[in-house]
Structure formats: C-alpha cells, structure tokens
Coordinates of C-alpha atoms and ligand atoms in Angstrom, one line a residue:
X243 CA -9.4 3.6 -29.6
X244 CA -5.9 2.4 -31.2
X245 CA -4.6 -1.1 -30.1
X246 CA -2.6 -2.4 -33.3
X247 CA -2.5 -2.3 -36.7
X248 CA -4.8 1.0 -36.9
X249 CA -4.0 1.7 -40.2
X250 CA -7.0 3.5 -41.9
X251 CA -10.4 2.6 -44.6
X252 CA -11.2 -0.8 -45.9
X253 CA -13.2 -4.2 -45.1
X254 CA -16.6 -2.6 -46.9
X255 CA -16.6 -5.7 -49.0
X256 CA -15.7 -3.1 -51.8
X257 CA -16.8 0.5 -53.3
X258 CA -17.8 3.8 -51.3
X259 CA -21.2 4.3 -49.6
X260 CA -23.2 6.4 -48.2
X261 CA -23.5 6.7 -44.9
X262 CA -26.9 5.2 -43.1
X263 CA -28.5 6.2 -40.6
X264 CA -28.4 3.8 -37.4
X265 CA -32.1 2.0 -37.8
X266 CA -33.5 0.3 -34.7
X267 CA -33.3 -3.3 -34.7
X268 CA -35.3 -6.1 -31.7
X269 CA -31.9 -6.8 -30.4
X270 CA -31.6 -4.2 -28.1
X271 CA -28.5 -5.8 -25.9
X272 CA -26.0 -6.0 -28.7
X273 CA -27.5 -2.8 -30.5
X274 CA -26.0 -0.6 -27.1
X275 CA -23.3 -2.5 -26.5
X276 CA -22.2 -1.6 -30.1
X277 CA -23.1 1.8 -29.6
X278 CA -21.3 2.3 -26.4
X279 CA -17.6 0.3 -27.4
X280 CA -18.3 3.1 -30.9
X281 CA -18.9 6.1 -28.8
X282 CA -15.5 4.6 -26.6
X283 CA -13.6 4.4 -29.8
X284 CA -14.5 7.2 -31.6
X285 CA -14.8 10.1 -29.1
X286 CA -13.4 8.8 -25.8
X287 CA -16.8 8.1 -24.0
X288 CA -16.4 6.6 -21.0
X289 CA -18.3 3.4 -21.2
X290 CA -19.2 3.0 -17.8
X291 CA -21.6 6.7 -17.0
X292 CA -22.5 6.0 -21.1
X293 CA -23.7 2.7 -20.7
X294 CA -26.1 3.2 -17.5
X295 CA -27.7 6.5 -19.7
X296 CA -28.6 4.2 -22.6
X297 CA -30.1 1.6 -20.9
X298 CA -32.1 3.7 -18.8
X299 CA -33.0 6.1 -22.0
X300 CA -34.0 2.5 -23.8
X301 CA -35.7 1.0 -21.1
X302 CA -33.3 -1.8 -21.4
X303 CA -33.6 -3.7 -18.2
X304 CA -33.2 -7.5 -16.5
X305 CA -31.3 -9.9 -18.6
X306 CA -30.7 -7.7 -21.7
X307 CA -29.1 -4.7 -19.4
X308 CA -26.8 -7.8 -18.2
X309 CA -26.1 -8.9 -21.3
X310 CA -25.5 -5.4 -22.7
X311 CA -23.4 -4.7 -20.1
X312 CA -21.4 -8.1 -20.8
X313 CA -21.2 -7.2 -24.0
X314 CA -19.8 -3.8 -23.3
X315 CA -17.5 -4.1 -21.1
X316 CA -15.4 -7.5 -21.8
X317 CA -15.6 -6.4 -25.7
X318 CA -13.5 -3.3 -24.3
X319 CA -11.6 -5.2 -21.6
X320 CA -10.6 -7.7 -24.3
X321 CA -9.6 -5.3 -27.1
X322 CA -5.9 -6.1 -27.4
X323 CA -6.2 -9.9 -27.6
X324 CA -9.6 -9.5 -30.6
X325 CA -7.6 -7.0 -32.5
X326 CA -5.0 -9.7 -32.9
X327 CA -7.2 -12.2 -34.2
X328 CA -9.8 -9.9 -36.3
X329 CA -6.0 -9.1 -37.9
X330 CA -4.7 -12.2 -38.6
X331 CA -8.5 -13.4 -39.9
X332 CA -8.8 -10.2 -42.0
X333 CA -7.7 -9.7 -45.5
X334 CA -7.7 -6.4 -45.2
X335 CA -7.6 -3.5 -43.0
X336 CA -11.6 -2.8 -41.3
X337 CA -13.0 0.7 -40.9
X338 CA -13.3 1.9 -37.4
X339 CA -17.0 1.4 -37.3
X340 CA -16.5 -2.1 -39.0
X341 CA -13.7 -3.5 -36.6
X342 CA -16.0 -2.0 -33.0
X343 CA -18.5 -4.7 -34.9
X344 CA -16.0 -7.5 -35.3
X345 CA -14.3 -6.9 -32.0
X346 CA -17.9 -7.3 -30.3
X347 CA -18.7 -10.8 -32.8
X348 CA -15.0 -11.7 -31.1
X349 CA -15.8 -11.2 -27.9
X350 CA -18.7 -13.5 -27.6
X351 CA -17.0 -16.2 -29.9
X352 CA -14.1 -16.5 -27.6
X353 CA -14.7 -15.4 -24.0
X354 CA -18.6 -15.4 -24.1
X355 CA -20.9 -18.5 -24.2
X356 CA -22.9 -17.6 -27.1
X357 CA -23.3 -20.6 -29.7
X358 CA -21.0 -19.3 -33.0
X359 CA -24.1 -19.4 -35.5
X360 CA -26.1 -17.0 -32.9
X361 CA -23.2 -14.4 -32.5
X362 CA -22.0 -14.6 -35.9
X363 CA -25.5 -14.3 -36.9
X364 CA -26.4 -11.5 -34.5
X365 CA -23.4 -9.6 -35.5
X366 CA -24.0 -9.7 -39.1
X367 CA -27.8 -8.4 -38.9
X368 CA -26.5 -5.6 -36.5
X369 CA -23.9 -4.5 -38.9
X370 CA -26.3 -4.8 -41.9
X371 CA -28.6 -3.0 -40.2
X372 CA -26.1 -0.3 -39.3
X373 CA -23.4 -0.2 -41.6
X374 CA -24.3 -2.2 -45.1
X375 CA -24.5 -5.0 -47.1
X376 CA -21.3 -5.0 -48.2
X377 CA -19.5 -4.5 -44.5
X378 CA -22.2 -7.5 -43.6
X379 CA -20.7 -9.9 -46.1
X380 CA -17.3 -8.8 -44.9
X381 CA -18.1 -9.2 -41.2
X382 CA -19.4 -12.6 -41.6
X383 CA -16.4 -14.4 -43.2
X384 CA -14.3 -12.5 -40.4
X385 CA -16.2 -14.0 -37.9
X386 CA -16.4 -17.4 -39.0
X387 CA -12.9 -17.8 -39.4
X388 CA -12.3 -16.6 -35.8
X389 CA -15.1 -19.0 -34.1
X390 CA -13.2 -22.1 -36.4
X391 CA -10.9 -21.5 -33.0
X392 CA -10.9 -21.1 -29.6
X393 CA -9.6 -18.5 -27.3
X394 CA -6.8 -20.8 -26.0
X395 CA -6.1 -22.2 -29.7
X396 CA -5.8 -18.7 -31.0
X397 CA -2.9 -17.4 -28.5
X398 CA -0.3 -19.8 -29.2
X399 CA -1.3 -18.4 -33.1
X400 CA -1.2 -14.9 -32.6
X401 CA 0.6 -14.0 -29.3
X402 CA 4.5 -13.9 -29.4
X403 CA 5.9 -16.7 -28.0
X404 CA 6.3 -17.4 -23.8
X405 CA 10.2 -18.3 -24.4
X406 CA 11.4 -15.5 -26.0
X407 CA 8.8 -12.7 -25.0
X408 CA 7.1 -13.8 -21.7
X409 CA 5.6 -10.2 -20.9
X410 CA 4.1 -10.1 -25.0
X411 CA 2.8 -13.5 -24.8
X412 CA 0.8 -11.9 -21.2
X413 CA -0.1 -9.0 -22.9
X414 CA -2.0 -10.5 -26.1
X415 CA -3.6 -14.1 -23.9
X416 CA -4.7 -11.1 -21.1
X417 CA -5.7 -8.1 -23.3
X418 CA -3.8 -5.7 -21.6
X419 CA -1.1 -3.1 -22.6
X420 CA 2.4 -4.9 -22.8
X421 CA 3.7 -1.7 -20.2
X422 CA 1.3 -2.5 -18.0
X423 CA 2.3 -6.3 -17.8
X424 CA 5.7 -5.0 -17.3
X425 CA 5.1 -2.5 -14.9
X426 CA 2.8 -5.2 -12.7
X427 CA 5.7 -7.9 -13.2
X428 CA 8.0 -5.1 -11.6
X429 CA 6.1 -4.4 -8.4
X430 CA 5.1 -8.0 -8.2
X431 CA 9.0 -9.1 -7.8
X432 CA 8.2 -11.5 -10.4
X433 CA 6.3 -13.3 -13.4
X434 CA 4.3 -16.0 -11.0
X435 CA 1.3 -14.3 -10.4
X436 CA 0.8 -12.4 -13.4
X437 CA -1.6 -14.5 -15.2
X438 CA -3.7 -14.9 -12.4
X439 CA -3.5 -10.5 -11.5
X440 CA -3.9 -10.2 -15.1
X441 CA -7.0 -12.5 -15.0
X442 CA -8.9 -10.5 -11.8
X443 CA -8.4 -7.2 -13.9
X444 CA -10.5 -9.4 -16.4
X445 CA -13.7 -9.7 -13.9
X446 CA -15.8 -7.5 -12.9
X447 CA -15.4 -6.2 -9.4
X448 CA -17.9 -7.0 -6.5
X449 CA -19.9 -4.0 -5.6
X450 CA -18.7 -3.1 -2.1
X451 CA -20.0 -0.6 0.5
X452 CA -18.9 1.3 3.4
X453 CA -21.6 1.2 6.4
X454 CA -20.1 4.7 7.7
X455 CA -19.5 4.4 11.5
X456 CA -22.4 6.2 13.9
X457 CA -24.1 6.8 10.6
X458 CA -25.1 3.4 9.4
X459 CA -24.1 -0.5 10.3
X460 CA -23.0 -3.5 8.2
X461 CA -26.0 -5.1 10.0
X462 CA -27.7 -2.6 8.3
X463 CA -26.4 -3.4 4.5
X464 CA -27.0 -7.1 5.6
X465 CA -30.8 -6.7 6.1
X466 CA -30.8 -5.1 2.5
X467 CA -29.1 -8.0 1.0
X468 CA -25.7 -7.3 1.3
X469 CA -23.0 -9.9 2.7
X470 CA -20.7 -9.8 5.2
X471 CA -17.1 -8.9 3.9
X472 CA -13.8 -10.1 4.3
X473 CA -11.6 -7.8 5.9
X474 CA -13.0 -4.5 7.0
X475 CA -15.3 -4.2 9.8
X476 CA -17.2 -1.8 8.1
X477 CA -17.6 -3.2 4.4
X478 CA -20.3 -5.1 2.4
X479 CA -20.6 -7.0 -0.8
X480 CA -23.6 -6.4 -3.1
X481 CA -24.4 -9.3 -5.5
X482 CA -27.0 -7.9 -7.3
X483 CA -28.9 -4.5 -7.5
X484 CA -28.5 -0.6 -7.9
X485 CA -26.5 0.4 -4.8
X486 CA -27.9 3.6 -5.3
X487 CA -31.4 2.4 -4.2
X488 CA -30.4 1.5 -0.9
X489 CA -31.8 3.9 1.6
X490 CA -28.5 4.6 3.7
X491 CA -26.6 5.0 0.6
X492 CA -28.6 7.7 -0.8
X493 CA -28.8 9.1 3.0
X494 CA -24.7 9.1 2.4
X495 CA -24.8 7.6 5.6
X496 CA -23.0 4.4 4.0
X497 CA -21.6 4.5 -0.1
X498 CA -19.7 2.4 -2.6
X499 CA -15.8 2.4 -1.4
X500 CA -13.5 -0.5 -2.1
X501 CA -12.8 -2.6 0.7
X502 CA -9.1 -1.9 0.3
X503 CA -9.7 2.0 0.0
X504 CA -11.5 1.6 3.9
X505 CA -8.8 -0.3 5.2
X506 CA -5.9 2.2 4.1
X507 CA -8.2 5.0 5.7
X508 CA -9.0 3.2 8.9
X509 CA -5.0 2.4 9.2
X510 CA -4.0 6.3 9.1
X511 CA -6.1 6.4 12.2
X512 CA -5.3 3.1 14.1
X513 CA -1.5 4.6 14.3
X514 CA -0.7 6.1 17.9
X515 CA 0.8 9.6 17.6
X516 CA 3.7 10.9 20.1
X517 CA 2.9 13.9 22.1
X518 CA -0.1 15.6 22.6
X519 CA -3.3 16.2 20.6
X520 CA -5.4 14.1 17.7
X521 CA -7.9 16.6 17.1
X522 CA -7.1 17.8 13.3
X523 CA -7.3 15.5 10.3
X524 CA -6.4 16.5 6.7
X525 CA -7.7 14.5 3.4
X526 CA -5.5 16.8 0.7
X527 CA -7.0 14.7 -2.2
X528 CA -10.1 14.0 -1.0
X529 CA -12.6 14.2 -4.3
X530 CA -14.8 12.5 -5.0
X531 CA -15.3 11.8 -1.4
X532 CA -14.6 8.1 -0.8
X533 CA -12.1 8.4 2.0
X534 CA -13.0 11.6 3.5
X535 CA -16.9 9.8 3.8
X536 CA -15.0 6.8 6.2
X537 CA -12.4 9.4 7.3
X538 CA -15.1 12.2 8.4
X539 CA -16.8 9.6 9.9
X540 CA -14.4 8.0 12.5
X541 CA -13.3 11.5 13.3
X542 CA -16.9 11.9 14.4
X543 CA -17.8 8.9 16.0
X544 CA -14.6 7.3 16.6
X545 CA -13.6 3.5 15.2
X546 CA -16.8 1.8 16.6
X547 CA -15.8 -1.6 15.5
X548 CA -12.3 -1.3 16.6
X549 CA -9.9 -4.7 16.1
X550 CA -10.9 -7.8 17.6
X551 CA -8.7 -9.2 20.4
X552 CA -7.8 -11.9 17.6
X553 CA -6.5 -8.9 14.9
X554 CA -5.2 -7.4 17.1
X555 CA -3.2 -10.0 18.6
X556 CA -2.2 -10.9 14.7
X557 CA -0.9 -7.0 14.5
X558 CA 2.9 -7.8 14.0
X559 CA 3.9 -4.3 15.4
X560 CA 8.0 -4.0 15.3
X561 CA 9.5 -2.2 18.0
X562 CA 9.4 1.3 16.6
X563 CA 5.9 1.2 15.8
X564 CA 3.1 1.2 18.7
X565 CA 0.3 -1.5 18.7
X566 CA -2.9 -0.3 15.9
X567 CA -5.6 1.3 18.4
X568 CA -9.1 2.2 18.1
X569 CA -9.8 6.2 17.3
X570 CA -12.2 6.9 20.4
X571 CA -13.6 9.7 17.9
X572 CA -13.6 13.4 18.7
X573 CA -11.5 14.9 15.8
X574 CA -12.2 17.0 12.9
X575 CA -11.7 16.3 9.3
X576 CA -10.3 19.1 6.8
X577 CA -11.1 17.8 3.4
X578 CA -9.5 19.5 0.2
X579 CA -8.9 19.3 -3.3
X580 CA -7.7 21.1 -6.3
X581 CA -11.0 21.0 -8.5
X582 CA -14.0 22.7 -7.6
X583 CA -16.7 20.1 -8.6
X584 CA -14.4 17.2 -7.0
X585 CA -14.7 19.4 -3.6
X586 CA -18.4 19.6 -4.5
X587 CA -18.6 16.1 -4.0
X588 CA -16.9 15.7 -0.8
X589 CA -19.1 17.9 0.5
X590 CA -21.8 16.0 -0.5
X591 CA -21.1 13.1 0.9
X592 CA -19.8 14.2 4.4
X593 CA -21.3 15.7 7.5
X594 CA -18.4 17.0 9.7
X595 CA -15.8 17.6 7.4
X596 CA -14.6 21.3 6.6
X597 CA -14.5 21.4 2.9
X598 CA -12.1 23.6 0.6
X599 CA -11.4 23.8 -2.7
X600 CA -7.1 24.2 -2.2
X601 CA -4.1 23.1 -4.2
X602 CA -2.3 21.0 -1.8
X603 CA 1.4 22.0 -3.4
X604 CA 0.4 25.8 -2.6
X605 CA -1.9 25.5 1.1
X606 CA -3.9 27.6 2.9
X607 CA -3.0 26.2 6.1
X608 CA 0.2 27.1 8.2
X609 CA 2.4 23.8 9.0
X610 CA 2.2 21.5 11.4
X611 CA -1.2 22.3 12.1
X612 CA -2.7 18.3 11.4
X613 CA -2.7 15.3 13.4
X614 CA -2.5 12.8 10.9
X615 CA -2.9 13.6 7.0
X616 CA -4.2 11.5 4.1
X617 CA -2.5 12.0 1.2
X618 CA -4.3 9.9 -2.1
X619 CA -2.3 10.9 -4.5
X620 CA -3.3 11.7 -7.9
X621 CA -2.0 8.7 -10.0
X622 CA -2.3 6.3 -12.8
X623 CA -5.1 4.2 -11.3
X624 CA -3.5 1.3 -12.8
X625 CA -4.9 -0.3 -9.4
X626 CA -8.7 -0.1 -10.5
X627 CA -8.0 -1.7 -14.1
X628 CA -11.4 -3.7 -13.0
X629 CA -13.4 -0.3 -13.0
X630 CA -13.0 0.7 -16.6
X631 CA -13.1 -1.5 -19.6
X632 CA -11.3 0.8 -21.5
X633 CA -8.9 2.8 -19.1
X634 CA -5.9 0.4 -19.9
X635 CA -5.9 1.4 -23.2
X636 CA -6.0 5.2 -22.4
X637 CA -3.4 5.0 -20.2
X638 CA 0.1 6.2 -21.5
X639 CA 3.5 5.4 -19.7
X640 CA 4.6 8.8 -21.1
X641 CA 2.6 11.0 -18.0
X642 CA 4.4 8.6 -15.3
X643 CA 7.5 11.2 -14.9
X644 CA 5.4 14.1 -14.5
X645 CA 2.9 12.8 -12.0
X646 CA 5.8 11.6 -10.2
X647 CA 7.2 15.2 -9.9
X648 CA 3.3 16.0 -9.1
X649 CA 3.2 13.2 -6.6
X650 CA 6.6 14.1 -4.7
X651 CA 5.6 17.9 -4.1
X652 CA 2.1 16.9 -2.9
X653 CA 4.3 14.3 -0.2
X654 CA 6.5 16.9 0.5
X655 CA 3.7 19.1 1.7
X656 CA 1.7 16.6 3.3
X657 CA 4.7 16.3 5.6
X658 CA 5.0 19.7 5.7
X659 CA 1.3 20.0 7.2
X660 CA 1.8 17.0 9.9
X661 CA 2.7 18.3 13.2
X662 CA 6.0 15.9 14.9
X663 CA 4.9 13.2 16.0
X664 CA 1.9 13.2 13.7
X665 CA 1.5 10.8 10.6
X666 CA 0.9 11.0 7.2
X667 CA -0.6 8.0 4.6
X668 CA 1.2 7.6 0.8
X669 CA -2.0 5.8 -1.0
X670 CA -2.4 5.5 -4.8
X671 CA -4.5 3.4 -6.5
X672 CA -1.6 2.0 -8.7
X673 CA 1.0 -0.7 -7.7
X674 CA 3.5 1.1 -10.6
X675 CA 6.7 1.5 -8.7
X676 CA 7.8 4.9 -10.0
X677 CA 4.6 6.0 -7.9
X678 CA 5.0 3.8 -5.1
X679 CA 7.8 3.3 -3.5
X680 CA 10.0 5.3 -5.9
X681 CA 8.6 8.6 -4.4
X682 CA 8.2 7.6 -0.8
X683 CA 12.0 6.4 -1.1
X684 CA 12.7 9.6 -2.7
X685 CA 10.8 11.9 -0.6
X686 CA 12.1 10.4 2.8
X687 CA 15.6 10.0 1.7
X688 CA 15.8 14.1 1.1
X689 CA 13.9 14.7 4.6
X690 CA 15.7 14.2 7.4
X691 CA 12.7 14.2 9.7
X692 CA 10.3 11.2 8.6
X693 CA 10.4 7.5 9.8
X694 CA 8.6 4.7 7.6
X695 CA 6.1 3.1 9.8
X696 CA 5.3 -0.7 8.7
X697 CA 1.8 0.1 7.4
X698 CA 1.0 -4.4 7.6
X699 CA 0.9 -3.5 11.4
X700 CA -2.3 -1.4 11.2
X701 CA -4.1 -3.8 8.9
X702 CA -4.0 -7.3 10.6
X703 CA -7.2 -7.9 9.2
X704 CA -5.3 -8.6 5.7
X705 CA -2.1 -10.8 5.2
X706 CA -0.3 -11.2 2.1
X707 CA 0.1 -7.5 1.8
X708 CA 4.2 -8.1 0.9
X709 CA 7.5 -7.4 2.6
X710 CA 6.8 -3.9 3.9
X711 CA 7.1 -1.4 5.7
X712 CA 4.3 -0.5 2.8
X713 CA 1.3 -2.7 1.8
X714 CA 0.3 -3.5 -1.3
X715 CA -3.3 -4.7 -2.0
X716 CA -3.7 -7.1 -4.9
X717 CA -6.8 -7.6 -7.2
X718 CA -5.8 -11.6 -7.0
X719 CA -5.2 -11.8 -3.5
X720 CA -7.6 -9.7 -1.7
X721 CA -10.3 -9.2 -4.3
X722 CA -9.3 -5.4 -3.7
X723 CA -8.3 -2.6 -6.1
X724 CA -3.9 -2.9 -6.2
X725 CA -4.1 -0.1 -3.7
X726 CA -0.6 1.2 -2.1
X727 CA -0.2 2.7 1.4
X728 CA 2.9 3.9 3.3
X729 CA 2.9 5.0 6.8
X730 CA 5.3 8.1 7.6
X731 CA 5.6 9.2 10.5
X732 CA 7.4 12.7 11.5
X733 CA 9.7 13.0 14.1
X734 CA 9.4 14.5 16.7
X735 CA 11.5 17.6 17.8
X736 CA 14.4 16.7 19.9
Ligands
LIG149 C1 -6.9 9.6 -6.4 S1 -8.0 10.9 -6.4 C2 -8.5 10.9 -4.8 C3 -9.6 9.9 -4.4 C4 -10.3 10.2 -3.1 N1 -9.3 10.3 -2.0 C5 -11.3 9.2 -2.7 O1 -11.0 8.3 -1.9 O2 -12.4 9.3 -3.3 C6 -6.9 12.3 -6.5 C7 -7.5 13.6 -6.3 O3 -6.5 14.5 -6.2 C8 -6.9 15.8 -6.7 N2 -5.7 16.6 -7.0 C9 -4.9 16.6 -8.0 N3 -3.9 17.5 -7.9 C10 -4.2 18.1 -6.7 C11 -3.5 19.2 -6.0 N4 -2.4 19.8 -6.5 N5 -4.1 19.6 -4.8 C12 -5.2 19.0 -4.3 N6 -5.8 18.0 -5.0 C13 -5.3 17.6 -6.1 C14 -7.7 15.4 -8.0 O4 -8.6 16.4 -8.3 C15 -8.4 14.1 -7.5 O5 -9.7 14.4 -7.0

C-alpha cells in the first residue's frame, strides 16, 4: 500500500539475505497485527474479514484480540501521517516488509499509550524474529528517533504548513488522503469542522443494530446489553461483544445497520404519496441486505414505533411536502441487485422481500409499477471511512466521473420505475459532491417530472442535517456514517 515516498529496497542495515521463514514469537498481539497491515500492503487483504480469521485461527482472544485489533487498524488508519515521520527519521528508503514494521512501532509511539522502551522494544524482537538482524538494528534507531517526539511535535515538522496549505497540513496531522480532505472541505461549505470529521473517521465506530419491526424490539437488544440509541426508534448500541452471538441477530430478526442507514430507509416510507396505492416497494441496490432487512420489514409490519407527538411536532414540513407519517404496513418489498452473491445475501436476511438478481440500468420491471423506490447507489463510501482502516488509501478520485455516469442512469431509472405521485430516495454512503448533489441536480434538471422533497422533514429525530432539501449525516455530528439522502418525488400526471 503506497502513501509517499514508495521508492523501492533498502533499510536492511546492509548486504542481501535470505529470506526467513516467519517463526512464532509469545507476543501474539503485535505478531497478527503485523501480519495483517503486511497482507493489507502487499496483496490488498482487507484487514477487517483477515483480522477476525487470524485471531480465531490463533486462539487470540480478550485483551490481546483488543490489542491486536488496535494495533491493526489505527497502524492502517494512521498510515499517511507514520510514513511522514518513518521518512524524515530514516536514512534511507525501508523495504516494504521493513517500513509495515516501523509504521506499526509508529503507531504505538505516537497515538497509542505504550511506554517507548516497550514498543520500540517489542518492535525490534518482532522484526528480528521475522525479518533479521540487520533490519532489527535498522528498525531500532528508526524508532527511537521518532518516540524522541510526540505526535503533536512531529506535525508542525513534517506536515506543510496551515498558512499556505491548510488542506496538506489536515491531510498529514489526520492521516488521510489530501483529496479526501478536500472533497470533505467541499461538502462541508468550509474548513471549521474538518479537524474534528477528520478526527471521528479516526475512531472506531460503535457497533449499532437494527431491532427489525414485528421481528424483534430494542427492548429486546437492551436485555442483551445493548443501549438505547440516539435517534432511531429502532437502533441499538453494542459496547462490547460479537453481535453475531446475539440470538435475534443470528435469527436475522434484528442485524448490524448504521443508525444513519435506518433513518434514510425509515424516511422513504414516512413520505405521504399522492393518489392511490402504497403496496410496491423497490430496493434497486439492495446487497448486502442492510436496508432491504428495515425496508422488508416495515413493509410487513408497518412503522410500529412511528414518531413521537414531540418529533413529530419538530417535523419542519414546508408547504409542498405533507407531514412524515407512520407506514401502517401492508406492502411488499422487491429487492434487487446486479451481483448474484450480493442478491444472495438479501435473501438471506429478509423474509418478505421478492429477491432478483437485475441490473437496475436494464430492468425487468415495466415502469411505474413502484410506490416508493430506494435507490443506494453504488458509490465511493467515502461516508464509512470509520469501517476500513485502509479503504482511504485505496480509494482513487480517478473512478469519481464514471460512477457518476453509473450513478445518474441508475437515478434515471429509479424515476423511471416510481409511479406519479410515488417517491424515490438518492442515498450514498459518501458526502463527495460530484455524487451527491451533483447528480441529483443533474438528474432533476433534465426531467421535467420530479420535485425535490426536503428530506430534514422526514427525519425530525436528527437536526443539524444542513440546509436541504437533502440531508447529510456527519460522522462528527451524529456519530453516523456521512450518509446522503434526497427525497424526489414524481409528479403526478396532470
Ligand atoms: C451501496 S451498496 C448497497 C448497500 C445496501 N443498500 C445496504 O444497505 O446494505 C450498492 C450496491 O449496488 C449494487 N449495484 C451496482 N451496480 C448495480 C446495477 N447496475 N444494478 C443493480 N445493482 C447494482 C452493488 O452490487 C452493491 O451491492
């Protein structure tokens, strides 16, 4: 995995070696934490479905699967900001297999509480152990001329500086691609709140679930553990523990949905339609499952917690837009996507739901047949930063322009598969504008027959959600994924 300055061999401490073989060492923690930011690096493992195999294969458990898992993930979070250092401490240029070592010693001399002389130490047995003498020697001068710092000493050193290159300065301090910063900065209207967005990406989300309504209850969740959650009435946090071993989640009767990715669903069906009929859903992205599960769900059984008097008397509904109302249930959920194992899934985790594997720009249904369509678009996901250590640095600005062309057909035929009067949800997990409001603007500036609802209207539950008629979720306001949703509803006939 490239960051900077990835320029080739050195930092063996001199001459050519052979190869070892990786020899088992007590410190079990740090051994497949190494192992899993190498396998990221070197063949584009994804750390977190690698991570969970070697600790179970290991029997790594309690406080060394926590630490492993620290280890892990903020060494892969953090990558940008170590590589500057490990560069400017480094006389020359480390091997690959070297610099994963170094970047892990950084991690837990800057960010992480352990004492310098333990991770220096630790470090330098693991990459004796594992690489060589010579590396070993190399690793330990490295590391003890970045733990003569701290984290906060360090950026003024090796970031550019805040006056002439604010978004660089972000970028190095925050570990994250300097596009990103820029492409949050944009939908943000601002620099204010980047250090603090850029910070949440930084921390590991809360594990929240979805009690799926006439399925299971948040009371249920609650007598398991889990807490009660801020906004939607059907999400719970879990502090602690595999989600997995929780009876209704392995029922599929509740799962693990962001609380942000619940409240855009419920809003598609808090929207009242014009003219008849609200018996037809459609979820046109719909693997893995997340929404369709909630979706599927309140088709069923209807929006059994509905919005309290006091939400719904917070509902700022403009004129145009009708009052958010509970789905008295009764409907029927079409869920569909383009990949056959993603439609697998869905069907896994629904009950109701008609599943098909379909691409959604060529359908197999006639149009206007839906009342109300969910379209989650394919999309960077730079909204679930949080999820992946290492997706920001696999991203690439370059695919923007043609998921936008992607994202723009799938819209067109979303609307093309509402019925007048029906509506259809934008989402993406991304805030990036050229996949936000871009391609809604776009979309219903070349129809003549959609209306923008103001999507805040359906979610009282939430504020701060920006100036409309979208909402925008923020990882630093809502302690959500930066999840987008527009409203758009099609007119009916005259
Ligand atoms: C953002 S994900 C959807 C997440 C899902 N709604 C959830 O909540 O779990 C986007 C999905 O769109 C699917 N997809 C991509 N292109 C598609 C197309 N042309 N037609 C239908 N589905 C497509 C992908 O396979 C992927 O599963």
């Amino acid at each position: 995995m490239r960051t900077r300055g990835d320029q080739g061999a050195g930092g063996r401490g001199g001459g050519s070696r052979t190869r070892r073989p990786p020899r088992p060492t007590r410190d079990h923690a740090r051994n497949a934490a190494y192992d899993v930011v190498r396998a990221v690096d070197e063949r584009d493992a994804y750390a977190n479905l690698l991570l969970p195999r070697l600790l179970r294969e290991r029997g790594i458990r309690g406080r060394d699967a926590a630490l492993a898992t620290e280890l892990a993930y903020g060494t892969l979070r953090g990558l940008g900001t170590y590589d500057a250092v490990i560069e400017m401490c480094s006389d020359r240029v480390p091997d690959p297999d070297v610099r994963d070592a170094l970047r892990l010693g950084a991690h837990q001399l800057l960010r992480m509480r352990v004492p310098p002389h333990a991770a220096v130490g630790t470090t330098v047995d693991l990459v004796r152990l594992r690489i060589g003498a010579g590396a070993a020697k190399f690793v330990n001068a490295v590391l003890r001329k970045i733990g003569s710092r701290t984290l906060e000493e360090w950026v003024p050193i090796v970031a550019p500086d805040p006056a002439d290159d604010p978004v660089g300065h972000l970028a190095i301090a925050y570990g994250h691609p300097r596009w990103i910063v820029s492409a949050f900065r944009d939908a943000l209207g601002g620099p204010d709140e980047l250090p603090d967005l850029l910070d949440a990406d930084n921390a590991r989300p809360l594990v929240t679930l979805v009690a799926r309504p006439g399925r299971s209850s948040v009371e249920e969740l609650e007598a398991v553990g889990a807490l009660t959650a801020r906004y939607s009435p059907y999400a719970a946090y879990l502090r602690e523990g595999d989600p997995g071993q929780i009876e209704a989640v392995a029922e599929t009767r509740a799962a693990v949905q962001d609380e942000a990715s619940q409240l855009v669903a419920l809003a598609l069906t808090r929207v009242p339609l014009e003219g008849d009929g609200d018996e037809l859903w459609l979820d046109m992205c719909a693997g893995p499952g997340g929404k369709a599960g909630l979706l599927d769900a309140i088709a069923t059984h209807g929006d059994l917690a509905g919005l309290s008097k006091e939400a719904r008397e917070r509902a700022h509904a403009p004129a145009a837009d009708a009052a958010p109302a509970a789905f008295p249930g009764g409907a029927r959920l079409v869920a569909a996507d383009v990949q056959q194992h993603r439609a697998r899934l869905v069907w896994q985790t629904t009950r109701d739901a008609a599943v098909l594997t379909v691409d959604g720009i060529e359908p197999a249904w006639r149009p206007g047949v839906f009342d109300r369509v969910m379209l989650d678009a394919p999309c960077t996901g730079l909204g679930a930063l949080r999820r992946r250590p290492e997706a920001r640095w696999r991203r690439d600005p370059h695919g923007i322009a043609e998921l936008g062309k992607l994202q723009r057909r799938l819209l067109g035929t979303a609307l093309d598969a509402v019925r007048p009067g029906g509506v259809v949800a934008y989402v993406t997990c991304s805030p990036h504008l050229a996949e936000t409001r871009v391609v809604v603007g776009d979309v219903v500036a070349r129809r003549g027959d959609v209306e923008q609802l103001d999507a805040r209207a359906y979610l009282p539950e939430a504020g701060d959600l920006g100036d409309g008629p979208h909402a925008q979720f923020w990882p630093h306001r809502h302690g959500t994924d930066a999840m987008f949703l527009a409203l758009l509803r099609k007119r009916p006939q005259a």
